[in-house]
């Protein structure tokens, strides 16, 4: 599995305009991106990822669960297939934990869709928010407390294309080094922070560095988390890195970070998705509902 390119954490500085390298790149990217937007707009004309879907009605969804292959990760890989309704667009009632939540690196689907996720929040480039909001590109965000509280409105705009804002822990600590109580403070505590600012705090979670264990899965289930997201491809240094092959595949979850290179990376990602015939879709439309208590 591709590792989280997060070994060196970025500083908490905000994005600054006027960088010469960015200005030179913008001219080229703008011309190329105009062509992409024309193609992307055609894809957005439909009402959903499948022309036969008219709303949140019954749909067959297969979700594949997987985990990182760390020696500290004790969860197992399973595959489930279920016919269910999609996630409702309203607050999801929290429930007593009935089982550890799954870890998903992709969603098995025949629809030509791919899922964009963005982590942390250190660098808040306004071009990223403008791109995703204007083109209505859904992004699933996983944020940390200090970054999120520095500018909640920025993250709301980034997610306004149809995405959601979710816990990435409060302080980005490696969870497998923590006690159960400490993990709960990190995972559930960040969701509580989001709940004070959002009508619907996200029900998904991503572990820092993509590392979790059975305690993580059990704790997450106790505070309204219904899935832990891993990934199959990453956006880094303006390029796409693939876990398998050399192209994006339907159902892939793609990892990126709020860094100086995110805007250029998103342009590369959108072109890669277009070449593969894929549309960026909200992952909530493809996740199975949690089991009844």
C-alpha positions as MATLAB code, in Angstrom:
seq = 'XXXXXXXXXXXXXXXXXXXXXXXXXXXXXXXXXXXXXXXXXXXXXXXXXXXXXXXXXXXXXXXXXXXXXXXXXXXXXXXXXXXXXXXXXXXXXXXXXXXXXXXXXXXXXXXXXXXXXXXXXXXXXXXXXXXXXXXXXXXXXXXXXXXXXXXXXXXXXXXXXXXXXXXXXXXXXXXXXXXXXXXXXXXXXXXXXXXXXXXXXXXXXXXXXXXXXXXXXXXXXXXXXXXXXXXXXXXXXXXXXXXXXXXXXXXXXXXXXXXXXXXXXXXXXXXXXXXXXXXXXXXXXXXXXXXXX';
ca = [
       0.000    0.000    0.000;
       1.205    3.500   -0.781;
       2.286    5.138    2.466;
       0.969    8.456    3.681;
       3.395   11.079    2.316;
       3.169   12.780    5.672;
       6.435   11.767    7.307;
       7.429   15.419    7.394;
       4.535   17.496    8.629;
       4.032   20.859    6.905;
       4.152   24.002    8.982;
       0.959   25.758    9.991;
       1.570   28.761    7.739;
      -1.191   29.923    5.448;
      -0.764   29.943    1.694;
       0.861   33.127    0.461;
       0.140   34.608   -2.945;
       2.778   35.929   -5.234;
       5.126   32.914   -5.333;
       7.016   33.113   -8.680;
       6.808   29.374   -9.365;
       3.066   29.359   -8.831;
       2.527   32.395  -11.034;
       4.423   30.785  -13.897;
       2.524   27.512  -13.481;
      -0.873   29.213  -13.312;
      -0.770   30.440  -16.899;
      -0.160   26.957  -18.266;
      -2.596   25.295  -15.901;
      -5.340   27.798  -16.665;
      -5.228   27.075  -20.391;
      -5.186   23.338  -19.875;
      -7.889   23.449  -17.248;
     -10.355   25.337  -19.460;
     -10.421   22.313  -21.749;
     -10.991   20.003  -18.798;
     -13.865   22.067  -17.384;
     -15.758   21.726  -20.650;
     -15.518   17.949  -20.347;
     -16.258   17.964  -16.634;
     -19.363   20.130  -17.051;
     -20.841   17.486  -19.341;
     -20.324   14.891  -16.631;
     -22.022   17.101  -14.040;
     -25.141   17.404  -16.206;
     -26.449   14.054  -14.986;
     -28.240   13.781  -11.629;
     -26.003   11.065  -10.193;
     -23.269    8.571  -10.822;
     -25.638    6.361  -12.796;
     -28.193    7.528  -15.365;
     -30.733    5.101  -13.941;
     -30.630    6.686  -10.502;
     -33.106    9.468   -9.814;
     -32.284   10.115   -6.170;
     -31.398    8.334   -2.953;
     -33.309    5.215   -3.898;
     -32.299    1.591   -3.589;
     -28.994    0.778   -5.211;
     -26.665   -2.185   -5.083;
     -23.361   -1.270   -3.467;
     -20.418   -3.499   -2.755;
     -17.845   -2.202   -0.313;
     -14.413   -3.744    0.097;
     -12.704   -3.351    3.428;
      -8.979   -3.418    3.938;
      -6.404   -2.323    6.464;
      -2.856   -1.110    6.538;
      -0.340   -3.922    6.781;
       1.393   -2.589    9.855;
       2.432   -5.018   12.552;
       0.400   -2.921   14.971;
      -2.768   -3.226   12.901;
      -4.820   -6.143   14.103;
      -7.997   -5.786   12.051;
      -8.764   -8.179    9.201;
      -9.901   -7.761    5.599;
     -13.442   -8.639    4.633;
     -15.738   -7.993    1.718;
     -19.433   -7.315    2.076;
     -22.147   -6.900   -0.529;
     -25.483   -5.366    0.288;
     -28.461   -3.713   -1.353;
     -29.359   -0.575    0.546;
     -30.396    3.041    0.284;
     -27.719    5.698    0.064;
     -26.744    7.872    3.017;
     -29.494   10.360    3.911;
     -28.692   14.047    3.501;
     -29.610   14.863    7.083;
     -28.148   14.153   10.529;
     -27.522   10.427   10.963;
     -28.636    9.236   14.404;
     -25.766    7.927   16.472;
     -26.135    4.345   17.653;
     -24.601    2.001   20.160;
     -21.563    0.303   18.668;
     -22.491   -3.108   17.300;
     -19.076   -3.936   15.802;
     -15.731   -2.306   15.037;
     -16.063    0.000   12.059;
     -14.552   -1.182    8.745;
     -11.428    0.255    7.123;
     -12.070    1.012    3.430;
      -9.438    1.673    0.774;
     -11.886    1.516   -2.130;
     -15.569    0.982   -2.851;
     -16.288   -1.882   -5.257;
     -18.647   -0.437   -7.863;
     -19.300   -0.734  -11.580;
     -20.056    2.993  -11.822;
     -17.278    5.142  -13.381;
     -16.551    7.094  -10.207;
     -13.570    7.950   -8.025;
     -13.463    9.553   -4.553;
     -11.316   12.537   -3.523;
     -10.148   12.997    0.073;
      -8.016   15.820    1.541;
      -6.241   15.682    4.910;
      -4.930   18.014    7.632;
      -5.508   21.697    6.760;
      -2.135   23.405    7.255;
      -2.056   25.289    3.937;
      -5.293   26.988    2.921;
      -4.850   27.911   -0.748;
      -7.885   29.939   -1.908;
      -7.502   28.537   -5.441;
      -8.322   25.067   -4.099;
     -11.576   26.273   -2.533;
     -12.519   28.205   -5.684;
     -11.799   25.227   -7.939;
     -13.771   22.657   -5.950;
     -16.689   24.974   -5.158;
     -17.054   26.450   -8.652;
     -16.746   23.115  -10.475;
     -18.922   21.394   -7.836;
     -16.320   18.713   -7.162;
     -17.114   16.765   -3.968;
     -14.203   16.326   -1.566;
     -14.210   14.413    1.710;
     -12.109   16.362    4.217;
     -10.266   14.995    7.255;
      -9.084   17.877    9.424;
      -7.213   18.498   12.675;
      -8.424   20.852   15.386;
      -5.942   23.738   15.203;
      -6.097   23.946   11.415;
      -9.874   23.723   11.286;
     -10.511   26.306   14.012;
      -8.138   28.736   12.279;
     -10.623   29.116    9.397;
     -13.825   27.006    9.511;
     -15.329   28.997    6.621;
     -12.488   27.987    4.312;
     -13.117   24.282    4.857;
     -16.858   24.786    4.464;
     -16.227   26.284    1.029;
     -13.865   23.465    0.040;
     -16.572   20.936    0.952;
     -19.407   22.924   -0.637;
     -19.147   21.009   -3.904;
     -20.914   18.072   -2.251;
     -18.354   16.799    0.248;
     -18.136   16.549    4.026;
     -15.835   17.530    6.903;
     -14.641   14.722    9.165;
     -12.325   13.917   12.074;
      -8.622   13.336   11.452;
      -7.990   13.452   15.226;
      -7.436   16.592   17.247;
      -3.620   16.678   17.166;
      -2.483   14.164   14.514;
      -0.853   11.705   16.926;
      -0.017    8.150   15.882;
      -2.982    6.277   17.331;
      -1.294    2.919   17.801;
       0.932    4.477   20.481;
      -2.057    5.673   22.534;
      -4.318    4.119   25.154;
      -7.993    3.543   24.446;
      -8.946    6.664   26.410;
      -6.403    8.752   24.501;
      -7.661    7.442   21.172;
     -11.205    8.336   22.177;
     -10.115   11.876   23.059;
      -8.411   12.262   19.681;
     -11.051   10.656   17.448;
     -14.300   11.547   19.171;
     -12.950   14.828   20.512;
     -12.359   16.122   16.976;
     -15.846   15.063   15.936;
     -17.189   17.032   18.907;
     -15.249   20.090   17.698;
     -16.876   19.756   14.279;
     -20.314   19.316   15.834;
     -20.034   22.773   17.395;
     -19.626   24.312   13.938;
     -21.543   22.037   11.578;
     -25.150   20.906   11.384;
     -23.907   17.446   10.415;
     -20.377   16.511   11.574;
     -18.884   13.910    9.262;
     -19.466   10.246   10.073;
     -16.161    9.112    8.512;
     -12.636    9.045    9.964;
      -9.059    8.770    8.772;
      -6.204    7.800   11.057;
      -3.057    9.944   10.950;
      -0.448    8.271    8.725;
      -3.097    5.676    7.777;
      -2.232    3.591   10.847;
      -4.889    2.103   13.124;
      -5.544   -0.977   15.224;
      -8.527   -2.849   16.605;
      -8.855   -0.303   19.421;
      -9.150    2.477   16.832;
     -11.950    0.658   15.037;
     -13.770   -0.065   18.290;
     -13.429    3.467   19.673;
     -14.516    5.095   16.411;
     -17.739    3.109   16.467;
     -18.699    4.585   19.837;
     -18.960    8.205   18.673;
     -20.861    8.080   15.413;
     -18.050    7.048   13.057;
     -19.239    4.487   10.516;
     -16.109    3.894    8.421;
     -12.372    4.562    8.491;
     -11.050    5.546    5.065;
      -7.695    4.426    3.727;
      -6.682    4.952    0.057;
      -5.576    3.363   -3.224;
      -3.820    6.357   -4.827;
      -2.162    9.565   -3.637;
      -1.691   13.079   -4.990;
       1.797   14.329   -4.181;
       4.102   16.909   -5.767;
       1.614   17.504   -8.550;
       1.528   13.838   -9.565;
      -0.671   10.794   -8.995;
       0.910    7.724   -7.404;
      -0.973    4.456   -7.818;
      -1.081    1.421   -5.588;
      -1.921   -0.788   -8.563;
      -1.214   -0.175  -12.232;
      -0.809    3.259  -13.755;
      -4.344    4.615  -13.851;
      -7.256    5.405  -11.581;
      -9.861    2.669  -11.268;
     -13.582    2.863  -10.467;
     -14.143    3.060   -6.729;
     -10.614    4.202   -5.830;
     -10.249    6.427   -2.770;
      -7.577    9.056   -3.464;
      -5.513   10.725   -0.726;
      -4.252   14.309   -0.859;
      -3.188   16.963    1.668;
      -3.724   20.682    2.178;
      -0.225   21.647    1.027;
       1.387   24.200   -1.268;
       1.179   21.792   -4.211;
      -2.476   20.791   -3.755;
      -3.917   23.009   -6.497;
      -1.505   21.677   -9.120;
      -2.100   18.165   -7.809;
      -5.869   18.521   -8.135;
      -5.538   19.646  -11.738;
      -3.413   16.557  -12.449;
      -5.922   14.369  -10.612;
      -8.899   15.728  -12.550;
      -7.132   15.150  -15.859;
      -6.215   11.609  -14.753;
      -9.840   10.943  -13.807;
     -10.993   12.306  -17.160;
      -8.542   10.127  -19.077;
      -9.832    7.097  -17.181;
     -13.436    8.049  -17.923;
     -14.201    8.644  -14.236;
     -16.245   11.278  -12.428;
     -15.503   12.498   -8.905;
     -18.471   11.435   -6.757;
     -19.503   11.939   -3.119;
     -18.399    8.829   -1.259;
     -21.557    8.937    0.899;
     -23.568    7.957   -2.180;
     -21.694    4.642   -2.324;
     -21.191    3.643    1.302;
     -23.623    1.091    2.692;
     -25.706    2.188    5.641;
     -24.510    0.874    8.998;
     -26.334   -2.145   10.409;
     -29.337   -1.513   12.624;
     -28.639   -1.582   16.363;
];
